[in-house]
GROMACS .gro file of C-alpha atoms in nm:
model
  478
    1MET     CA    1  -5.810  -2.299  -1.437
    2HIS     CA    2  -6.099  -2.490  -1.295
    3LYS     CA    3  -5.865  -2.638  -1.030
    4ILE     CA    4  -5.679  -2.323  -0.931
    5PHE     CA    5  -5.974  -2.089  -0.879
    6PRO     CA    6  -6.150  -2.292  -0.609
    7THR     CA    7  -5.821  -2.321  -0.422
    8LEU     CA    8  -5.766  -1.947  -0.424
    9LEU     CA    9  -6.125  -1.890  -0.322
   10PHE     CA   10  -6.077  -2.127  -0.027
   11ILE     CA   11  -5.763  -1.947   0.087
   12PHE     CA   12  -5.925  -1.606   0.066
   13SER     CA   13  -6.224  -1.744   0.255
   14ILE     CA   14  -6.000  -1.845   0.545
   15SER     CA   15  -5.832  -1.508   0.559
   16ALA     CA   16  -6.154  -1.314   0.546
   17VAL     CA   17  -6.362  -1.495   0.806
   18ALA     CA   18  -6.089  -1.660   1.021
   19GLN     CA   19  -6.286  -1.990   1.023
   20ILE     CA   20  -6.213  -2.324   0.870
   21GLY     CA   21  -6.484  -2.556   0.749
   22ILE     CA   22  -6.419  -2.916   0.651
   23GLY     CA   23  -6.718  -3.081   0.487
   24THR     CA   24  -6.912  -2.756   0.510
   25THR     CA   25  -6.908  -2.415   0.342
   26GLU     CA   26  -7.058  -2.249   0.648
   27PRO     CA   27  -6.827  -2.319   0.946
   28GLU     CA   28  -6.986  -2.237   1.279
   29ALA     CA   29  -6.659  -2.227   1.478
   30GLU     CA   30  -6.289  -2.166   1.428
   31LEU     CA   31  -6.274  -2.527   1.301
   32ASP     CA   32  -6.597  -2.701   1.199
   33VAL     CA   33  -6.569  -3.061   1.078
   34LYS     CA   34  -6.885  -3.224   0.944
   35SER     CA   35  -6.898  -3.581   0.824
   36GLN     CA   36  -7.147  -3.868   0.828
   37ASN     CA   37  -6.892  -4.148   0.798
   38ALA     CA   38  -6.543  -4.029   0.907
   39GLY     CA   39  -6.368  -3.895   1.215
   40ILE     CA   40  -6.061  -3.694   1.316
   41LEU     CA   41  -5.729  -3.874   1.345
   42PHE     CA   42  -5.501  -3.717   1.612
   43PRO     CA   43  -5.120  -3.732   1.573
   44ARG     CA   44  -5.004  -4.081   1.668
   45ILE     CA   45  -4.710  -4.061   1.906
   46ALA     CA   46  -4.533  -4.318   2.126
   47LEU     CA   47  -4.504  -4.168   2.478
   48THR     CA   48  -4.255  -4.316   2.725
   49GLN     CA   49  -4.404  -4.187   3.051
   50ASN     CA   50  -4.689  -3.965   3.164
   51ASN     CA   51  -4.471  -3.690   3.317
   52LEU     CA   52  -4.243  -3.636   3.015
   53ALA     CA   53  -4.350  -3.408   2.728
   54ALA     CA   54  -4.111  -3.563   2.476
   55PRO     CA   55  -4.124  -3.671   2.199
   56VAL     CA   56  -4.383  -3.396   2.145
   57ILE     CA   57  -4.226  -3.054   2.084
   58ASP     CA   58  -4.341  -2.695   2.042
   59PRO     CA   59  -4.321  -2.627   1.665
   60ASN     CA   60  -4.239  -2.262   1.728
   61THR     CA   61  -3.939  -2.323   1.956
   62GLY     CA   62  -3.837  -2.677   1.875
   63THR     CA   63  -3.832  -2.760   2.248
   64SER     CA   64  -4.042  -2.985   2.470
   65SER     CA   65  -4.233  -2.684   2.605
   66VAL     CA   66  -4.574  -2.824   2.527
   67ILE     CA   67  -4.882  -2.606   2.552
   68ASN     CA   68  -5.151  -2.715   2.800
   69THR     CA   69  -5.450  -2.902   2.641
   70THR     CA   70  -5.237  -3.034   2.352
   71LEU     CA   71  -5.407  -3.356   2.230
   72ILE     CA   72  -5.237  -3.668   2.090
   73TYR     CA   73  -5.306  -4.037   2.046
   74ASN     CA   74  -5.051  -4.249   2.236
   75THR     CA   75  -4.954  -4.575   2.069
   76SER     CA   76  -4.721  -4.720   2.332
   77THR     CA   77  -4.762  -4.920   2.652
   78THR     CA   78  -4.524  -4.871   2.947
   79SER     CA   79  -4.525  -4.981   3.312
   80GLY     CA   80  -4.439  -4.837   3.651
   81THR     CA   81  -4.565  -4.534   3.839
   82THR     CA   82  -4.552  -4.320   3.522
   83ALA     CA   83  -4.709  -4.579   3.293
   84VAL     CA   84  -4.902  -4.495   2.977
   85SER     CA   85  -5.128  -4.707   2.758
   86PRO     CA   86  -5.283  -4.658   2.411
   87GLY     CA   87  -5.544  -4.386   2.402
   88ILE     CA   88  -5.607  -4.014   2.367
   89TYR     CA   89  -5.400  -3.794   2.605
   90SER     CA   90  -5.419  -3.426   2.693
   91TYR     CA   91  -5.112  -3.239   2.824
   92PHE     CA   92  -5.174  -3.048   3.146
   93PHE     CA   93  -4.906  -2.880   3.360
   94GLY     CA   94  -4.630  -3.131   3.301
   95TYR     CA   95  -4.844  -3.445   3.276
   96TRP     CA   96  -5.013  -3.639   2.999
   97ILE     CA   97  -5.366  -3.706   3.125
   98LYS     CA   98  -5.549  -3.992   2.958
   99VAL     CA   99  -5.897  -3.913   2.831
  100SER     CA  100  -6.126  -4.186   2.958
  101THR     CA  101  -6.373  -4.343   2.718
  102SER     CA  102  -6.568  -4.566   2.954
  103THR     CA  103  -6.623  -4.373   3.278
  104PRO     CA  104  -6.976  -4.418   3.413
  105ALA     CA  105  -7.169  -4.096   3.463
  106ASN     CA  106  -7.172  -4.141   3.841
  107ALA     CA  107  -6.803  -4.235   3.885
  108ASP     CA  108  -6.654  -3.957   4.098
  109TRP     CA  109  -6.364  -4.170   4.229
  110TYR     CA  110  -6.119  -4.404   4.058
  111ASN     CA  111  -5.901  -4.699   4.152
  112LEU     CA  112  -5.552  -4.615   4.277
  113ASN     CA  113  -5.311  -4.523   3.994
  114SER     CA  114  -5.578  -4.552   3.727
  115SER     CA  115  -5.884  -4.390   3.572
  116THR     CA  116  -6.094  -4.703   3.618
  117SER     CA  117  -6.395  -4.676   3.845
  118PRO     CA  118  -6.407  -4.914   4.140
  119ASN     CA  119  -6.660  -5.194   4.134
  120SER     CA  120  -6.695  -5.238   4.510
  121LEU     CA  121  -6.686  -5.024   4.822
  122ALA     CA  122  -6.362  -5.197   4.927
  123ASN     CA  123  -6.185  -5.044   4.627
  124TYR     CA  124  -6.309  -4.688   4.661
  125ILE     CA  125  -6.021  -4.442   4.697
  126PHE     CA  126  -6.199  -4.271   4.986
  127THR     CA  127  -6.188  -4.597   5.187
  128ASN     CA  128  -5.876  -4.767   5.058
  129GLY     CA  129  -5.650  -4.504   4.898
  130LYS     CA  130  -5.492  -4.162   4.912
  131VAL     CA  131  -5.595  -3.822   4.784
  132GLY     CA  132  -5.341  -3.574   4.655
  133ILE     CA  133  -5.427  -3.209   4.586
  134GLY     CA  134  -5.168  -3.022   4.386
  135THR     CA  135  -4.929  -3.318   4.397
  136GLY     CA  136  -4.952  -3.426   4.033
  137ALA     CA  137  -5.044  -3.772   3.908
  138ASN     CA  138  -4.784  -3.974   4.097
  139THR     CA  139  -4.981  -4.109   4.393
  140GLU     CA  140  -4.684  -4.315   4.510
  141ASP     CA  141  -4.535  -3.992   4.649
  142LEU     CA  142  -4.837  -3.914   4.869
  143LYS     CA  143  -4.734  -3.898   5.234
  144GLY     CA  144  -5.078  -3.938   5.388
  145LYS     CA  145  -5.440  -4.018   5.319
  146LEU     CA  146  -5.479  -3.650   5.227
  147HIS     CA  147  -5.174  -3.473   5.088
  148ILE     CA  148  -5.195  -3.107   4.989
  149TYR     CA  149  -4.899  -2.953   4.807
  150GLU     CA  150  -4.836  -2.587   4.731
  151ALA     CA  151  -4.534  -2.471   4.534
  152THR     CA  152  -4.575  -2.139   4.714
  153GLY     CA  153  -4.733  -2.137   5.058
  154THR     CA  154  -5.056  -1.950   5.128
  155THR     CA  155  -5.065  -1.678   5.392
  156PRO     CA  156  -5.385  -1.712   5.599
  157SER     CA  157  -5.639  -1.435   5.569
  158THR     CA  158  -6.014  -1.388   5.560
  159SER     CA  159  -6.009  -1.488   5.193
  160SER     CA  160  -5.732  -1.747   5.161
  161GLY     CA  161  -5.575  -2.050   5.323
  162SER     CA  162  -5.416  -2.381   5.232
  163LEU     CA  163  -5.720  -2.553   5.386
  164TYR     CA  164  -6.026  -2.329   5.415
  165LEU     CA  165  -6.313  -2.415   5.651
  166GLU     CA  166  -6.611  -2.180   5.666
  167HIS     CA  167  -6.943  -2.176   5.850
  168GLY     CA  168  -7.243  -1.958   5.776
  169ASP     CA  169  -7.411  -1.914   6.117
  170ASP     CA  170  -7.327  -1.634   6.358
  171GLY     CA  171  -7.177  -1.782   6.674
  172GLY     CA  172  -7.113  -2.114   6.498
  173SER     CA  173  -6.788  -2.303   6.475
  174SER     CA  174  -6.567  -2.478   6.222
  175SER     CA  175  -6.374  -2.774   6.353
  176ILE     CA  176  -6.150  -3.068   6.282
  177ALA     CA  177  -6.213  -3.376   6.498
  178PHE     CA  178  -5.976  -3.662   6.581
  179LYS     CA  179  -6.125  -3.997   6.681
  180SER     CA  180  -6.015  -4.337   6.798
  181ILE     CA  181  -6.204  -4.656   6.724
  182ASN     CA  182  -6.147  -4.746   7.089
  183ASN     CA  183  -6.388  -4.583   7.337
  184TYR     CA  184  -6.559  -4.447   7.031
  185ASN     CA  185  -6.834  -4.259   7.212
  186SER     CA  186  -6.607  -4.080   7.461
  187ASP     CA  187  -6.250  -4.036   7.339
  188TYR     CA  188  -6.176  -3.764   7.088
  189ALA     CA  189  -5.984  -3.442   7.034
  190TYR     CA  190  -6.054  -3.142   6.819
  191ILE     CA  191  -5.943  -2.805   6.691
  192SER     CA  192  -6.231  -2.560   6.674
  193TYR     CA  193  -6.272  -2.199   6.570
  194ILE     CA  194  -6.567  -2.018   6.728
  195ASP     CA  195  -6.671  -1.672   6.610
  196ASN     CA  196  -6.865  -1.422   6.821
  197ASN     CA  197  -6.733  -1.568   7.146
  198SER     CA  198  -6.771  -1.262   7.368
  199ILE     CA  199  -6.721  -1.428   7.708
  200GLY     CA  200  -6.538  -1.201   7.951
  201GLY     CA  201  -6.503  -0.893   7.729
  202ASP     CA  202  -6.513  -0.771   7.373
  203GLU     CA  203  -6.341  -1.070   7.211
  204ASN     CA  204  -6.537  -1.198   6.913
  205SER     CA  205  -6.353  -1.518   6.828
  206MET     CA  206  -6.167  -1.805   6.990
  207LEU     CA  207  -5.953  -2.097   6.876
  208GLU     CA  208  -5.993  -2.402   7.099
  209ILE     CA  209  -5.766  -2.707   7.111
  210ALA     CA  210  -5.897  -2.985   7.332
  211GLY     CA  211  -5.878  -3.354   7.409
  212LEU     CA  212  -6.160  -3.528   7.589
  213ASN     CA  213  -6.165  -3.879   7.725
  214ASP     CA  214  -6.377  -4.107   7.934
  215GLY     CA  215  -6.206  -4.046   8.267
  216ALA     CA  216  -5.945  -3.844   8.454
  217SER     CA  217  -5.765  -3.915   8.777
  218ASN     CA  218  -5.779  -3.550   8.886
  219GLY     CA  219  -6.158  -3.528   8.857
  220TYR     CA  220  -6.174  -3.307   8.549
  221THR     CA  221  -6.343  -3.512   8.277
  222GLY     CA  222  -6.482  -3.233   8.063
  223GLN     CA  223  -6.257  -2.946   7.964
  224ARG     CA  224  -5.946  -3.039   8.161
  225ASP     CA  225  -5.737  -3.069   7.842
  226ASN     CA  226  -5.865  -2.754   7.677
  227ILE     CA  227  -5.629  -2.490   7.544
  228ASN     CA  228  -5.809  -2.177   7.430
  229PHE     CA  229  -5.667  -1.890   7.228
  230LYS     CA  230  -5.877  -1.575   7.231
  231SER     CA  231  -5.850  -1.274   7.004
  232SER     CA  232  -5.740  -1.068   7.306
  233ASN     CA  233  -5.404  -1.252   7.289
  234SER     CA  234  -5.499  -1.453   7.598
  235VAL     CA  235  -5.428  -1.825   7.634
  236GLY     CA  236  -5.647  -2.032   7.865
  237ILE     CA  237  -5.568  -2.384   7.987
  238ASN     CA  238  -5.858  -2.566   8.150
  239THR     CA  239  -6.080  -2.263   8.106
  240THR     CA  240  -6.303  -2.148   7.823
  241ASN     CA  241  -6.291  -1.794   7.963
  242PRO     CA  242  -5.927  -1.680   7.976
  243SER     CA  243  -5.907  -1.333   8.126
  244SER     CA  244  -5.829  -1.059   7.874
  245SER     CA  245  -5.597  -0.911   8.139
  246ALA     CA  246  -5.377  -1.222   8.143
  247SER     CA  247  -5.151  -1.361   7.873
  248LEU     CA  248  -5.192  -1.706   8.035
  249ASP     CA  249  -5.492  -1.809   8.249
  250LEU     CA  250  -5.476  -2.150   8.420
  251GLY     CA  251  -5.819  -2.270   8.530
  252THR     CA  252  -5.755  -2.591   8.724
  253SER     CA  253  -5.820  -2.568   9.097
  254ASN     CA  254  -5.625  -2.877   9.208
  255GLN     CA  255  -5.298  -2.841   9.015
  256GLY     CA  256  -5.005  -2.599   9.017
  257ILE     CA  257  -4.761  -2.461   8.765
  258LEU     CA  258  -4.415  -2.618   8.747
  259ILE     CA  259  -4.144  -2.365   8.666
  260ASN     CA  260  -3.844  -2.486   8.464
  261ARG     CA  261  -3.584  -2.657   8.688
  262VAL     CA  262  -3.224  -2.568   8.605
  263SER     CA  263  -2.882  -2.605   8.766
  264LEU     CA  264  -2.726  -2.261   8.794
  265THR     CA  265  -2.353  -2.239   8.863
  266SER     CA  266  -2.356  -1.891   9.021
  267ARG     CA  267  -2.558  -1.571   9.042
  268THR     CA  268  -2.381  -1.445   8.729
  269ASP     CA  269  -2.430  -1.768   8.528
  270THR     CA  270  -2.508  -1.678   8.165
  271ASN     CA  271  -2.438  -2.021   8.013
  272THR     CA  272  -2.705  -2.249   8.161
  273ILE     CA  273  -2.999  -2.067   8.002
  274ALA     CA  274  -3.019  -2.063   7.622
  275GLY     CA  275  -2.991  -1.724   7.457
  276THR     CA  276  -2.968  -1.392   7.639
  277GLU     CA  277  -3.147  -1.369   7.972
  278PRO     CA  278  -3.419  -1.099   7.972
  279ASP     CA  279  -3.501  -0.916   8.296
  280GLY     CA  280  -3.780  -1.097   8.479
  281LEU     CA  281  -3.688  -1.449   8.359
  282LEU     CA  282  -3.791  -1.696   8.632
  283VAL     CA  283  -3.636  -2.038   8.701
  284TYR     CA  284  -3.617  -2.287   8.986
  285ASN     CA  285  -3.255  -2.358   9.067
  286THR     CA  286  -3.177  -2.711   9.189
  287ALA     CA  287  -2.806  -2.669   9.253
  288THR     CA  288  -2.590  -2.544   9.538
  289ALA     CA  289  -2.294  -2.394   9.361
  290GLY     CA  290  -2.062  -2.095   9.322
  291THR     CA  291  -1.836  -1.896   9.549
  292SER     CA  292  -1.967  -1.636   9.791
  293PRO     CA  293  -2.104  -1.381   9.741
  294GLN     CA  294  -2.209  -1.508   9.397
  295ASN     CA  295  -2.310  -1.856   9.514
  296VAL     CA  296  -2.661  -1.998   9.466
  297THR     CA  297  -2.872  -2.240   9.664
  298GLU     CA  298  -3.189  -2.431   9.579
  299GLY     CA  299  -3.491  -2.213   9.520
  300PHE     CA  300  -3.658  -1.965   9.284
  301TYR     CA  301  -3.438  -1.713   9.105
  302TYR     CA  302  -3.517  -1.438   8.859
  303TRP     CA  303  -3.283  -1.246   8.628
  304ASP     CA  304  -3.249  -0.872   8.690
  305ASN     CA  305  -2.965  -0.620   8.701
  306SER     CA  306  -2.732  -0.864   8.512
  307GLN     CA  307  -2.755  -1.137   8.776
  308TRP     CA  308  -2.977  -1.407   8.924
  309ASN     CA  309  -3.169  -1.289   9.230
  310ARG     CA  310  -3.326  -1.523   9.479
  311VAL     CA  311  -3.702  -1.482   9.515
  312ALA     CA  312  -3.806  -1.391   9.866
  313LEU     CA  313  -4.163  -1.502   9.929
  314GLN     CA  314  -4.396  -1.245  10.080
  315ALA     CA  315  -4.681  -1.443  10.231
  316ASN     CA  316  -4.899  -1.219  10.449
  317TYR     CA  317  -4.672  -0.924  10.384
  318GLY     CA  318  -4.739  -0.644  10.629
  319SER     CA  319  -4.947  -0.862  10.862
  320ALA     CA  320  -4.968  -0.730  11.215
  321SER     CA  321  -4.947  -1.089  11.342
  322TYR     CA  322  -4.572  -1.096  11.277
  323GLN     CA  323  -4.353  -1.084  11.586
  324LYS     CA  324  -4.070  -0.836  11.556
  325GLY     CA  325  -3.724  -0.946  11.656
  326VAL     CA  326  -3.468  -1.219  11.592
  327GLN     CA  327  -3.393  -1.562  11.733
  328TYR     CA  328  -3.056  -1.661  11.874
  329TYR     CA  329  -2.886  -1.998  11.930
  330SER     CA  330  -2.576  -2.013  12.153
  331TYR     CA  331  -2.330  -2.303  12.174
  332ASP     CA  332  -2.073  -2.342  12.453
  333THR     CA  333  -1.775  -2.491  12.266
  334SER     CA  334  -1.411  -2.547  12.330
  335GLU     CA  335  -1.179  -2.255  12.265
  336GLN     CA  336  -1.097  -2.282  11.894
  337ASN     CA  337  -0.990  -2.050  11.616
  338SER     CA  338  -1.215  -2.025  11.306
  339PRO     CA  339  -1.462  -2.301  11.403
  340ASN     CA  340  -1.638  -2.495  11.127
  341ILE     CA  341  -1.990  -2.351  11.104
  342SER     CA  342  -2.131  -2.660  10.928
  343SER     CA  343  -2.045  -2.883  11.226
  344ILE     CA  344  -2.120  -2.650  11.517
  345GLU     CA  345  -2.490  -2.736  11.534
  346ILE     CA  346  -2.415  -3.106  11.488
  347ASN     CA  347  -2.128  -3.157  11.732
  348ASN     CA  348  -2.236  -2.924  12.010
  349VAL     CA  349  -2.530  -2.913  12.246
  350LEU     CA  350  -2.743  -2.599  12.228
  351SER     CA  351  -2.673  -2.407  12.549
  352LYS     CA  352  -2.907  -2.107  12.518
  353SER     CA  353  -3.173  -1.989  12.275
  354GLY     CA  354  -3.460  -1.748  12.257
  355ASN     CA  355  -3.596  -1.430  12.101
  356TYR     CA  356  -3.419  -1.098  12.109
  357THR     CA  357  -3.536  -0.743  12.028
  358GLY     CA  358  -3.233  -0.520  12.091
  359ALA     CA  359  -2.933  -0.393  11.896
  360LEU     CA  360  -2.704  -0.646  11.730
  361ASN     CA  361  -2.390  -0.558  11.922
  362SER     CA  362  -2.211  -0.710  12.215
  363SER     CA  363  -2.288  -0.432  12.462
  364SER     CA  364  -2.662  -0.493  12.424
  365ALA     CA  365  -2.682  -0.864  12.343
  366MET     CA  366  -2.397  -1.037  12.522
  367THR     CA  367  -2.569  -1.059  12.860
  368THR     CA  368  -2.864  -1.237  12.693
  369MET     CA  369  -2.675  -1.458  12.449
  370ASP     CA  370  -2.345  -1.553  12.619
  371PRO     CA  371  -2.364  -1.927  12.698
  372SER     CA  372  -2.016  -1.977  12.843
  373THR     CA  373  -1.924  -2.051  13.202
  374ASN     CA  374  -1.568  -1.919  13.176
  375GLY     CA  375  -1.625  -1.634  12.925
  376ASN     CA  376  -1.447  -1.798  12.631
  377GLY     CA  377  -1.512  -2.065  12.369
  378PHE     CA  378  -1.864  -2.015  12.232
  379VAL     CA  379  -2.053  -1.951  11.907
  380ILE     CA  380  -2.372  -1.745  11.862
  381LYS     CA  381  -2.607  -1.774  11.565
  382ILE     CA  382  -2.871  -1.499  11.518
  383THR     CA  383  -3.153  -1.542  11.262
  384GLY     CA  384  -3.434  -1.320  11.139
  385THR     CA  385  -3.642  -1.228  10.834
  386TYR     CA  386  -3.597  -0.884  10.685
  387ILE     CA  387  -3.863  -0.743  10.449
  388VAL     CA  388  -3.705  -0.533  10.178
  389GLN     CA  389  -3.918  -0.232  10.088
  390ASN     CA  390  -3.712  -0.112   9.790
  391ALA     CA  391  -3.515  -0.348   9.569
  392GLY     CA  392  -3.148  -0.267   9.522
  393THR     CA  393  -2.796  -0.319   9.658
  394PHE     CA  394  -2.767  -0.343  10.037
  395ASN     CA  395  -2.430  -0.293  10.206
  396PHE     CA  396  -2.332  -0.435  10.546
  397SER     CA  397  -2.032  -0.436  10.779
  398SER     CA  398  -1.916  -0.609  11.097
  399GLU     CA  399  -1.659  -0.537  11.365
  400SER     CA  400  -1.562  -0.813  11.603
  401ASP     CA  401  -1.310  -0.989  11.824
  402ASP     CA  402  -1.297  -1.262  11.732
  403GLY     CA  403  -1.486  -1.366  11.412
  404ALA     CA  404  -1.817  -1.256  11.254
  405ARG     CA  405  -2.012  -1.347  10.941
  406ILE     CA  406  -2.334  -1.241  10.764
  407TYR     CA  407  -2.540  -1.476  10.542
  408ILE     CA  408  -2.843  -1.368  10.336
  409ASP     CA  409  -3.070  -1.633  10.184
  410GLY     CA  410  -2.795  -1.890  10.237
  411ALA     CA  411  -2.526  -1.685  10.059
  412LEU     CA  412  -2.221  -1.554  10.244
  413VAL     CA  413  -2.214  -1.173  10.219
  414SER     CA  414  -1.953  -1.061  10.475
  415SER     CA  415  -1.684  -1.258  10.664
  416ALA     CA  416  -1.396  -1.201  10.906
  417TRP     CA  417  -1.381  -1.550  11.054
  418TYR     CA  418  -1.051  -1.570  11.237
  419ASN     CA  419  -0.903  -1.473  11.574
  420GLY     CA  420  -0.824  -1.109  11.643
  421SER     CA  421  -0.507  -1.024  11.833
  422ASN     CA  422  -0.439  -0.805  12.134
  423GLY     CA  423  -0.793  -0.674  12.149
  424ILE     CA  424  -0.785  -0.534  11.795
  425ASN     CA  425  -1.126  -0.577  11.634
  426LEU     CA  426  -1.160  -0.739  11.292
  427THR     CA  427  -1.367  -0.558  11.029
  428ALA     CA  428  -1.545  -0.694  10.724
  429SER     CA  429  -1.800  -0.563  10.475
  430GLY     CA  430  -2.011  -0.695  10.188
  431ALA     CA  431  -2.305  -0.620   9.962
  432ALA     CA  432  -2.599  -0.806   9.809
  433TYR     CA  433  -2.870  -0.712   9.561
  434LEU     CA  434  -3.203  -0.783   9.732
  435ALA     CA  435  -3.540  -0.796   9.561
  436LYS     CA  436  -3.844  -0.650   9.729
  437GLY     CA  437  -3.988  -0.892   9.984
  438LYS     CA  438  -3.864  -1.133  10.249
  439HIS     CA  439  -3.503  -1.238  10.295
  440GLU     CA  440  -3.351  -1.471  10.555
  441PHE     CA  441  -3.054  -1.327  10.749
  442GLU     CA  442  -2.801  -1.513  10.966
  443PHE     CA  443  -2.547  -1.331  11.185
  444TRP     CA  444  -2.266  -1.543  11.334
  445TYR     CA  445  -2.014  -1.457  11.603
  446TYR     CA  446  -1.755  -1.674  11.771
  447GLN     CA  447  -1.550  -1.606  12.083
  448PHE     CA  448  -1.203  -1.761  12.109
  449ASN     CA  449  -1.073  -1.566  12.408
  450SER     CA  450  -1.116  -1.223  12.561
  451PRO     CA  451  -1.228  -0.959  12.484
  452LYS     CA  452  -1.589  -1.022  12.367
  453ASN     CA  453  -1.690  -0.764  12.107
  454PHE     CA  454  -1.915  -0.760  11.799
  455THR     CA  455  -2.125  -0.507  11.610
  456PHE     CA  456  -2.328  -0.561  11.291
  457SER     CA  457  -2.406  -0.241  11.096
  458TRP     CA  458  -2.595  -0.114  10.794
  459GLY     CA  459  -2.409   0.035  10.502
  460SER     CA  460  -2.578   0.226  10.221
  461ASN     CA  461  -2.908   0.070  10.114
  462PRO     CA  462  -3.229   0.173   9.929
  463ASP     CA  463  -3.442   0.129  10.244
  464GLY     CA  464  -3.248   0.408  10.421
  465ASN     CA  465  -3.133   0.202  10.723
  466THR     CA  466  -2.829   0.340  10.909
  467GLY     CA  467  -2.610   0.258  11.209
  468THR     CA  468  -2.619  -0.060  11.414
  469ILE     CA  469  -2.859  -0.324  11.290
  470ASN     CA  470  -3.149  -0.367  11.535
  471ALA     CA  471  -3.355  -0.680  11.592
  472GLN     CA  472  -3.672  -0.467  11.573
  473GLN     CA  473  -3.604  -0.431  11.199
  474PHE     CA  474  -3.666  -0.805  11.154
  475ILE     CA  475  -3.956  -1.043  11.205
  476ILE     CA  476  -3.965  -1.392  11.354
  477GLU     CA  477  -4.124  -1.657  11.131
  478LYS     CA  478  -3.980  -1.990  11.249
   0.00000   0.00000   0.00000
């Protein structure tokens, strides 16, 4: 009876106060062990590696689902990247972490793959090792001097980020700098965030990416490599003040912009450019390809109305200094049917040339342009620049005896290039989509034998031109 009663009293004491005292009748915690000459002996278990919970198990489930902060004393010694050695270990998120017993109070860093403090600056991890954040204990898997791992990525916001840099001064900046040991005092690059940058408008922040060096062949040694992103959705290159009205602001005064160079196969080419061409897409075509009237030549083209349209430059558009009219070049050739245009200017001497301001028909122009001595066997080339006022499809026609052709910006638009018979005129027509601005026209006529007739006419067009084409509708630039 003397043995049973204390036991029952002890049990009831535990149930009543929910505290256990060993060596004391007044426990001051859930478990209070007091002794002057004895300690606590943790379960002695032989671990095989530091990232494997077994042989420890959860007593409630019988599985190796070990609760974080579980303490054991490891009795085994293993090697490799997951090595363990005798000592007290605590389980923490899939790893057994050894509890150090000899770490100096000022040891903030440890030797690689250990919990031993370095004994020289050469061994410090911050000078001769790698740092992993969120990567676990296996430093052999670290891919850089600083390796940050997130099982689930962090969306950037004012209160979160995978790497969070913050400054406390208004108008200050947070930055990451990149240096080279060579040219140490001059060569570096950086990424910098500046708040309260209100240059050029109401923007209050800017992200700057820049590389600076000790010299530049183009004379820009300071901010020539800068790329600036402002909160107005503006990007500036070589300027710290990208205009809020521009998506891209280029600040260099001695360089240009190089548009992508591609080789189009025709005006309806949809294969050369990746994806689906949006209206307004600009390229520089380097190829001469395709079949008229869908052929292309070298120059700028933009995509609109389901086709590539050649860009007509408009320098000094509307200037009163332009001379109205066309230029003509006449060649006295042998009588031949369907002469080769590409060889006419090479194999024949220019007989007549000059400016012309009348109608483009034989009744008005033949007296001025006819180079022949016998009335037959000649070719006339007429050139001029037409300024389109309203973009759209322009229609043209020709009537001639013998052949006539119309080229616009190097592309053949209309052709009846063969000999008429018995005075019956040949007719031809064609159309071209012309963007607003300047376009180069060429009108060709060849005379095989009598009669001598040609007329070039407007068809329907957005500029409202009608009837016979007149030289006064063109300007002379060459």
